[in-house]
Backbone as CSV, one residue per row, in Angstrom:
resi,resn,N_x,N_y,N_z,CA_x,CA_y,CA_z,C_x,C_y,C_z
1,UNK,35.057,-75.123,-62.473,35.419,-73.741,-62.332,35.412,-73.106,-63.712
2,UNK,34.492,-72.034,-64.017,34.618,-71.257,-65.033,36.074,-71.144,-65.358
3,UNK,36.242,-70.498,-65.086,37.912,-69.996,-64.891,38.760,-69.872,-64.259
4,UNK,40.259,-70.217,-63.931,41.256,-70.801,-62.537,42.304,-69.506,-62.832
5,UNK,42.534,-68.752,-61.816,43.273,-68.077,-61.620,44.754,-68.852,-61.265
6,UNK,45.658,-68.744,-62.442,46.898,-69.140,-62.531,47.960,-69.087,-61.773
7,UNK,48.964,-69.578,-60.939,49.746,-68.836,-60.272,50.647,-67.810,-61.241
8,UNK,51.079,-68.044,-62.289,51.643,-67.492,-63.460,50.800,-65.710,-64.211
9,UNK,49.833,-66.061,-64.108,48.426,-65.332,-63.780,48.613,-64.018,-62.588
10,UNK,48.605,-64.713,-61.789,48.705,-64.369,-60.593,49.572,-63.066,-60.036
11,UNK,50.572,-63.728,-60.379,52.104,-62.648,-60.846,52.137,-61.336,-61.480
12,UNK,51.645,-62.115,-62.750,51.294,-60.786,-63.457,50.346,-59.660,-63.067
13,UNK,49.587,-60.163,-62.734,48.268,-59.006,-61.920,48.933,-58.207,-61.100
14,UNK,49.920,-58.978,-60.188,50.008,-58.429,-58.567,51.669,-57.137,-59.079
15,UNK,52.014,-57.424,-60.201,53.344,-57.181,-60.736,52.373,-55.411,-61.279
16,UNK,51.842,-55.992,-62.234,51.459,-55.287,-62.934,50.525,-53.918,-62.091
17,UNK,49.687,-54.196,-61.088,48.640,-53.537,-60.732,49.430,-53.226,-59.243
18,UNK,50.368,-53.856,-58.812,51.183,-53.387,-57.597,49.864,-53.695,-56.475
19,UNK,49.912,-54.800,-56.121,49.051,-54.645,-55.527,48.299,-56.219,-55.083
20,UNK,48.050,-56.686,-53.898,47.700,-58.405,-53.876,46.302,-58.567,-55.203
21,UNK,46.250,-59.667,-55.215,44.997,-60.539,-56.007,44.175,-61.973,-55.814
22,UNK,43.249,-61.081,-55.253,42.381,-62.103,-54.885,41.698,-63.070,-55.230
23,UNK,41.846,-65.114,-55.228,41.106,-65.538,-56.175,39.614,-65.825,-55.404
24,UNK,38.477,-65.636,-56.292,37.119,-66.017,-55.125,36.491,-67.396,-55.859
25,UNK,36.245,-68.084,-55.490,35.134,-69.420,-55.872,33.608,-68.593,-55.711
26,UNK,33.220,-68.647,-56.155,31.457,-68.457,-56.781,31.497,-69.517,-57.448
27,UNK,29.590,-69.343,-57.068,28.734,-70.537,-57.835,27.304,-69.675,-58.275
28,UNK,26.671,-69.995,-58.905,25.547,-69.447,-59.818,24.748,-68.909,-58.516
29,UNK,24.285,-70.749,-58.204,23.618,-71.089,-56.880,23.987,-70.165,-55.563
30,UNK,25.151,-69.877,-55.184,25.389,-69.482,-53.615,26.283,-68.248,-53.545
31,UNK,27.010,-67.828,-54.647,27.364,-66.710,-55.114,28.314,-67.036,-54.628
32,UNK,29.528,-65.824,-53.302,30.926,-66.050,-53.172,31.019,-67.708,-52.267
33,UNK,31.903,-68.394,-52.324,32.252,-69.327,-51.722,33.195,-69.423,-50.810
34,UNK,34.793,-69.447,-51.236,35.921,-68.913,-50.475,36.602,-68.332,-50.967
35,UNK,37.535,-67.745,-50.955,38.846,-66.684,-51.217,39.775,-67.025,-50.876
36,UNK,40.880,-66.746,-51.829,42.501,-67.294,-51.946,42.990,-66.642,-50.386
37,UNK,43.832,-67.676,-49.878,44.473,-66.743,-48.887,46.120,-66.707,-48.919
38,UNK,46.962,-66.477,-48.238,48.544,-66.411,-48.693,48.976,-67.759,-49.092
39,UNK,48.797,-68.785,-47.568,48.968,-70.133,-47.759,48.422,-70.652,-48.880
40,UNK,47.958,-70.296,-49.546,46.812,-71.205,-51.560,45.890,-71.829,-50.593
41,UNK,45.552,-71.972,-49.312,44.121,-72.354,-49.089,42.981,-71.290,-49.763
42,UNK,41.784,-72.084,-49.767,40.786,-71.117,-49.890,39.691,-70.993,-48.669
43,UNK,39.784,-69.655,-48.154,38.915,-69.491,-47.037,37.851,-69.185,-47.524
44,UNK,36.702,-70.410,-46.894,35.319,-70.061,-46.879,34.989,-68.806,-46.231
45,UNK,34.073,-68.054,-46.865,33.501,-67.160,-46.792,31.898,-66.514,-46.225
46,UNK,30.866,-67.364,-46.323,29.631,-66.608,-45.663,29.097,-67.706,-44.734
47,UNK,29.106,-67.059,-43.443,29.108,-67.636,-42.137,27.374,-68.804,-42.386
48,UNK,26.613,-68.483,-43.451,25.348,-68.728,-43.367,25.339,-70.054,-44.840
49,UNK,26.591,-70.060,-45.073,26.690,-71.088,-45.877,27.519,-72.250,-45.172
50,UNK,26.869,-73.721,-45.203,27.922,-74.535,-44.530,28.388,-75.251,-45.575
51,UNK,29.590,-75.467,-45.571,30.199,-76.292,-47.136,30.900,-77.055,-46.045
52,UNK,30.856,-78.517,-46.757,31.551,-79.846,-46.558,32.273,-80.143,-48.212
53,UNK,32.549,-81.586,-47.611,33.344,-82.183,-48.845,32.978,-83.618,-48.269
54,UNK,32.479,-84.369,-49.538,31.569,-85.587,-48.652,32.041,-86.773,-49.991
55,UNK,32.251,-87.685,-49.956,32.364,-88.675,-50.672,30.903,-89.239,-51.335
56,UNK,31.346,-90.400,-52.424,29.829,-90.733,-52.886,29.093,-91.084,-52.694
57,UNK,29.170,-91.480,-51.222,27.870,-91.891,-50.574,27.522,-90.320,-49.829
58,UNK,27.781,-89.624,-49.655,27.742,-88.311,-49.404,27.619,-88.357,-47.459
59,UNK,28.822,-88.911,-47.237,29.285,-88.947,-46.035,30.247,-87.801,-45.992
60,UNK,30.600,-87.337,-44.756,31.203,-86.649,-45.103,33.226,-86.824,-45.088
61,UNK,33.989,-86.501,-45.976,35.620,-86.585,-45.874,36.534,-86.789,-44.668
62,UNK,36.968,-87.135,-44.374,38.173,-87.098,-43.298,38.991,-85.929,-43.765
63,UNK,39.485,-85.183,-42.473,40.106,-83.522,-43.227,41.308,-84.367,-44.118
64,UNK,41.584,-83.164,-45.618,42.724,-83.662,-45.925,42.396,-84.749,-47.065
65,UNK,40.841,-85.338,-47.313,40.471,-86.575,-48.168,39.253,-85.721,-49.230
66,UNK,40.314,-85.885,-50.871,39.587,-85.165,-51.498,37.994,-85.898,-51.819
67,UNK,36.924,-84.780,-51.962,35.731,-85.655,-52.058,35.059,-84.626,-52.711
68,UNK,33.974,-84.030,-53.082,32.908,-82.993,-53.712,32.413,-82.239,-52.881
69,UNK,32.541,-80.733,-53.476,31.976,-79.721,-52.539,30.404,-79.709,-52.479
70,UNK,30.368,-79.609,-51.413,28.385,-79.899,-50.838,27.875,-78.445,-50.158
71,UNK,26.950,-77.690,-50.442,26.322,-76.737,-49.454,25.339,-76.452,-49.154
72,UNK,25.164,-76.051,-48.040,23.814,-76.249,-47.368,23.558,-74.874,-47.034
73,UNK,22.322,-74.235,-47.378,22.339,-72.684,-46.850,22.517,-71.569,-47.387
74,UNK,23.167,-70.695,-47.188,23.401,-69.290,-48.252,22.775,-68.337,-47.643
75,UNK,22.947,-66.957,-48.771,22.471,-65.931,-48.441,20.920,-65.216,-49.527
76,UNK,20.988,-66.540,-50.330,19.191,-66.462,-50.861,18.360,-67.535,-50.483
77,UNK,17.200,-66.800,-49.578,16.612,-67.114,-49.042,15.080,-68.028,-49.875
78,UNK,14.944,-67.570,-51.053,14.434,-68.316,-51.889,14.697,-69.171,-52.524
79,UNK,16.178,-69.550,-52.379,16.769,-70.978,-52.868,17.312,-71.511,-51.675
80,UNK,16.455,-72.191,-50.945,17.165,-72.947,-49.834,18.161,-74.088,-50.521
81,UNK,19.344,-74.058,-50.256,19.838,-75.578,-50.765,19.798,-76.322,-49.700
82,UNK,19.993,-77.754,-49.583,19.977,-78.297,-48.614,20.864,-80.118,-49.478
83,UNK,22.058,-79.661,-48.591,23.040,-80.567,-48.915,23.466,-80.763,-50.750
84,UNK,23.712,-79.234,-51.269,23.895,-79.269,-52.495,25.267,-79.567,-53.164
85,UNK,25.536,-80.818,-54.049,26.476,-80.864,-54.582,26.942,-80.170,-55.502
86,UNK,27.804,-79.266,-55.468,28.192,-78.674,-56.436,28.720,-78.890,-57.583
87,UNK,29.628,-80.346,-57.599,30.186,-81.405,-58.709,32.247,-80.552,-58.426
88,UNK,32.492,-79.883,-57.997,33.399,-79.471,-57.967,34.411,-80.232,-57.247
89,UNK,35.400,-80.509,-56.906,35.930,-81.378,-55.343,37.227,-80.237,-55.306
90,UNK,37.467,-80.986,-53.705,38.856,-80.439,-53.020,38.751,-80.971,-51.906
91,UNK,39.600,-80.520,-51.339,40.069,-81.227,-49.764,39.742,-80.229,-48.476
92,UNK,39.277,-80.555,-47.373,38.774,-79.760,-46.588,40.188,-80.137,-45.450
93,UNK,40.436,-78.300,-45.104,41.658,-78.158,-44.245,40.768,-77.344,-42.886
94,UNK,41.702,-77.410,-41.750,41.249,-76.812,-40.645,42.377,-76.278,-39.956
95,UNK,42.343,-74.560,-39.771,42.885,-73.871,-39.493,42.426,-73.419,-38.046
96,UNK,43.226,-72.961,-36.861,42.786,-71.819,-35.929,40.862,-71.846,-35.617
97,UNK,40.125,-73.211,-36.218,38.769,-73.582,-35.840,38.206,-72.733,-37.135
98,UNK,39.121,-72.339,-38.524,38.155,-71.937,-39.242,38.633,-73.230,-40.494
99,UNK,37.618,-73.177,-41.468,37.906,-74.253,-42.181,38.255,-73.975,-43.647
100,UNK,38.885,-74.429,-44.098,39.299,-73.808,-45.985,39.356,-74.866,-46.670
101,UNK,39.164,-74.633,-48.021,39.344,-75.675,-49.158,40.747,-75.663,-49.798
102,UNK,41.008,-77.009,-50.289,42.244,-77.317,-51.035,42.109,-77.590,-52.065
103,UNK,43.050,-77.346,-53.028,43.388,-77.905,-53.875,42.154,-78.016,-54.643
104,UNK,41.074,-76.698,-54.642,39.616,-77.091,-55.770,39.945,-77.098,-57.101
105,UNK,39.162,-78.160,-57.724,39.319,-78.705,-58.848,38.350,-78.682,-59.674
106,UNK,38.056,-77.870,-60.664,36.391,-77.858,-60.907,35.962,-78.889,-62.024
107,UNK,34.190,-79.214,-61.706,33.829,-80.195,-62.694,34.188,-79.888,-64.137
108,UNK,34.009,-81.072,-65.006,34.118,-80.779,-66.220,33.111,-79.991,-67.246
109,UNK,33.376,-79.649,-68.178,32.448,-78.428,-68.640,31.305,-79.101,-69.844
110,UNK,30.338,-78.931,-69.522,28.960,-80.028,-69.959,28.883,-79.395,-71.744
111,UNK,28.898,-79.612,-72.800,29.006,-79.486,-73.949,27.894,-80.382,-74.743
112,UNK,27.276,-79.970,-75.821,26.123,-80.181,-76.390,26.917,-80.890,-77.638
113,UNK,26.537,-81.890,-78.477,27.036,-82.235,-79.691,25.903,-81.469,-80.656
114,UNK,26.443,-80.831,-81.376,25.928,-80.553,-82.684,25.701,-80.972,-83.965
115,UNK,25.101,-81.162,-84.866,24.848,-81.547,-86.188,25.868,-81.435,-87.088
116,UNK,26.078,-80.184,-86.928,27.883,-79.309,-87.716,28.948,-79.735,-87.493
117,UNK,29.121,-80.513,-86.471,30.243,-81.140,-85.587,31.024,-80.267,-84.490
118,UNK,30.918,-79.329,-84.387,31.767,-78.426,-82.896,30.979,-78.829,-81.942
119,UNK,31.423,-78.918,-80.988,30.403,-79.053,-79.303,30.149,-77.752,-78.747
120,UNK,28.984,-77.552,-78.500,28.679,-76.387,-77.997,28.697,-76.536,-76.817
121,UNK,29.242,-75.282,-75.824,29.251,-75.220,-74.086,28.046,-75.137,-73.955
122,UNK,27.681,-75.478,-72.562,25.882,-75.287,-72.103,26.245,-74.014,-71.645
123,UNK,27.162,-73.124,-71.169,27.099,-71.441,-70.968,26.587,-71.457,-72.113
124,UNK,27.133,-71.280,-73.606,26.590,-70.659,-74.293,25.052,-71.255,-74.876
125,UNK,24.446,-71.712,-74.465,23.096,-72.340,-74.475,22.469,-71.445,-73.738
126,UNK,22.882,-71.535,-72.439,22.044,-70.389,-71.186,22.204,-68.855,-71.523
127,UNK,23.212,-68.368,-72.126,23.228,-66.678,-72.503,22.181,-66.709,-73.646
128,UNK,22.197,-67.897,-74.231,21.057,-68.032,-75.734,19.776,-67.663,-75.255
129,UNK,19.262,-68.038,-73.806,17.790,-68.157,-73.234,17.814,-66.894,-72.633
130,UNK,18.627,-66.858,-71.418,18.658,-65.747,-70.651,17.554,-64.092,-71.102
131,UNK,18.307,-63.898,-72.452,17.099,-62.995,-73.073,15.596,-63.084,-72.974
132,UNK,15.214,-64.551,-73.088,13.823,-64.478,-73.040,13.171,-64.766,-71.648
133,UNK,12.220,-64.107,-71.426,10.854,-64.207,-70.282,10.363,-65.624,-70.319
134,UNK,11.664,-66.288,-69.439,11.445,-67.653,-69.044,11.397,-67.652,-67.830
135,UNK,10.581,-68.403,-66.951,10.645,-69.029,-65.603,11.352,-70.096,-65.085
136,UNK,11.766,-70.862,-65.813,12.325,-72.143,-65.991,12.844,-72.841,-67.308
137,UNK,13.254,-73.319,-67.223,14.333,-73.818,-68.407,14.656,-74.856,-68.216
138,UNK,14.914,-76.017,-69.171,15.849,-76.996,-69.154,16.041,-77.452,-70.596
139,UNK,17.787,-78.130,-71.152,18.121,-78.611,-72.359,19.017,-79.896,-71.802
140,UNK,18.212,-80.797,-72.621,18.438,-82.432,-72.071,19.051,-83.101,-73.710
141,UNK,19.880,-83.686,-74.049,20.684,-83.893,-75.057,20.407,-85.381,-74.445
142,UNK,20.220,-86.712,-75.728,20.010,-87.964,-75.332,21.108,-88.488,-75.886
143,UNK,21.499,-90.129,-76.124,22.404,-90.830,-76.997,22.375,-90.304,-78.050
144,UNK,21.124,-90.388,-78.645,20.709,-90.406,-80.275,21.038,-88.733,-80.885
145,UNK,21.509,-88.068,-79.584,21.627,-86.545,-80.365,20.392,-85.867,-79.896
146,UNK,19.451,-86.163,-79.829,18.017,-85.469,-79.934,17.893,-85.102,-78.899
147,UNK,17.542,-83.300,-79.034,17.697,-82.198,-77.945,16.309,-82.021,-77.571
148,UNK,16.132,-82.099,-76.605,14.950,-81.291,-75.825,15.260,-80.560,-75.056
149,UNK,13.995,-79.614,-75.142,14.465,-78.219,-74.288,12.958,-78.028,-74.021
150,UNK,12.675,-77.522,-72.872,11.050,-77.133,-71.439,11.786,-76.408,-71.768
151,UNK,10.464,-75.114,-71.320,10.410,-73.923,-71.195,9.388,-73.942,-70.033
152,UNK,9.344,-72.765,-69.343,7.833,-72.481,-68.252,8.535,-70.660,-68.633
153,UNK,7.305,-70.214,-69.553,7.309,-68.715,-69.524,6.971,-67.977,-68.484
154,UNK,7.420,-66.937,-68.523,6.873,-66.105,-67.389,5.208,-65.952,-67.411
155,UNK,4.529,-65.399,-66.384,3.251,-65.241,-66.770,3.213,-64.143,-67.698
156,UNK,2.043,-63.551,-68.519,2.287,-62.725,-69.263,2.838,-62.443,-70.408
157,UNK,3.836,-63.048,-70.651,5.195,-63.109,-71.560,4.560,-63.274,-72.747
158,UNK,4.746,-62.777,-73.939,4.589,-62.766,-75.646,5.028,-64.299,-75.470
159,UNK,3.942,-64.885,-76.415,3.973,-66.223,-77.338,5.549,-65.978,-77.963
């Protein structure tokens, strides 16, 4: 999770702005996911996305058994996912025949070693590219330190 809306957090918003506060799960990939509801479940959200929670053999959880959020589907039609792990986990609850997440916990945050010694986030790697007329991208960091990075330019695109 980029960022976890605090219960402490939470307070303050709803104090301050008079008014409830909503937390939403997004992903790059599938956009909204679920939304905070009173109980701290999180209700899934787009009828065209199916999210499980599946263990490492990617079976799927017994309700209630934390395992990794998986989704299949969405609302872009040019990225079909099909049984996508998200790396995130929580526990899958079942309400009134609708289903919500618990207790999400997000993966850890992927960091580059540098020469200088600070670790750089891979966000700030991707806002680095984002600017340029790329089609594709990838930055692969080995044992030894030594970074590679593909490119696939757009067609057209300045050398």
């Amino acid at each position: 999770l980029a960022m976890r809306l605090t219960p402490a957090t939470r307070a303050r918003l709803e104090s301050h702005f008079a008014c409830p506060v909503v937390d939403v799960y997004s992903t790059t990939e599938t956009g909204p996911v679920a939304a905070s509801q009173p109980d701290g479940t999180m209700a899934i959200l787009q009828p065209r996305l199916y999210v499980e929670v599946v263990d490492e053999r990617g079976a799927g959880c017994a309700e209630g058994e934390v395992g990794t959020v998986t989704v299949t589907g969405g609302m872009n039609p040019f990225l079909p996912l099909v049984r996508y792990r998200v790396g995130d986990t929580a526990r899958m609850s079942w309400s009134g025949g609708r289903p919500s997440l618990v207790d999400l916990s997000g993966r850890p945050v992927v960091r580059f070693r540098s020469g200088s010694g600070p670790r750089v986030p891979s966000l700030d790697v991707a806002i680095a590219l984002q600017g340029l007329a790329l089609r594709r991208w990838s930055v692969h960091q080995h044992a030894d330190d030594a970074v590679v990075v593909s490119i696939q330019p757009e067609h057209g695109a300045a050398d």
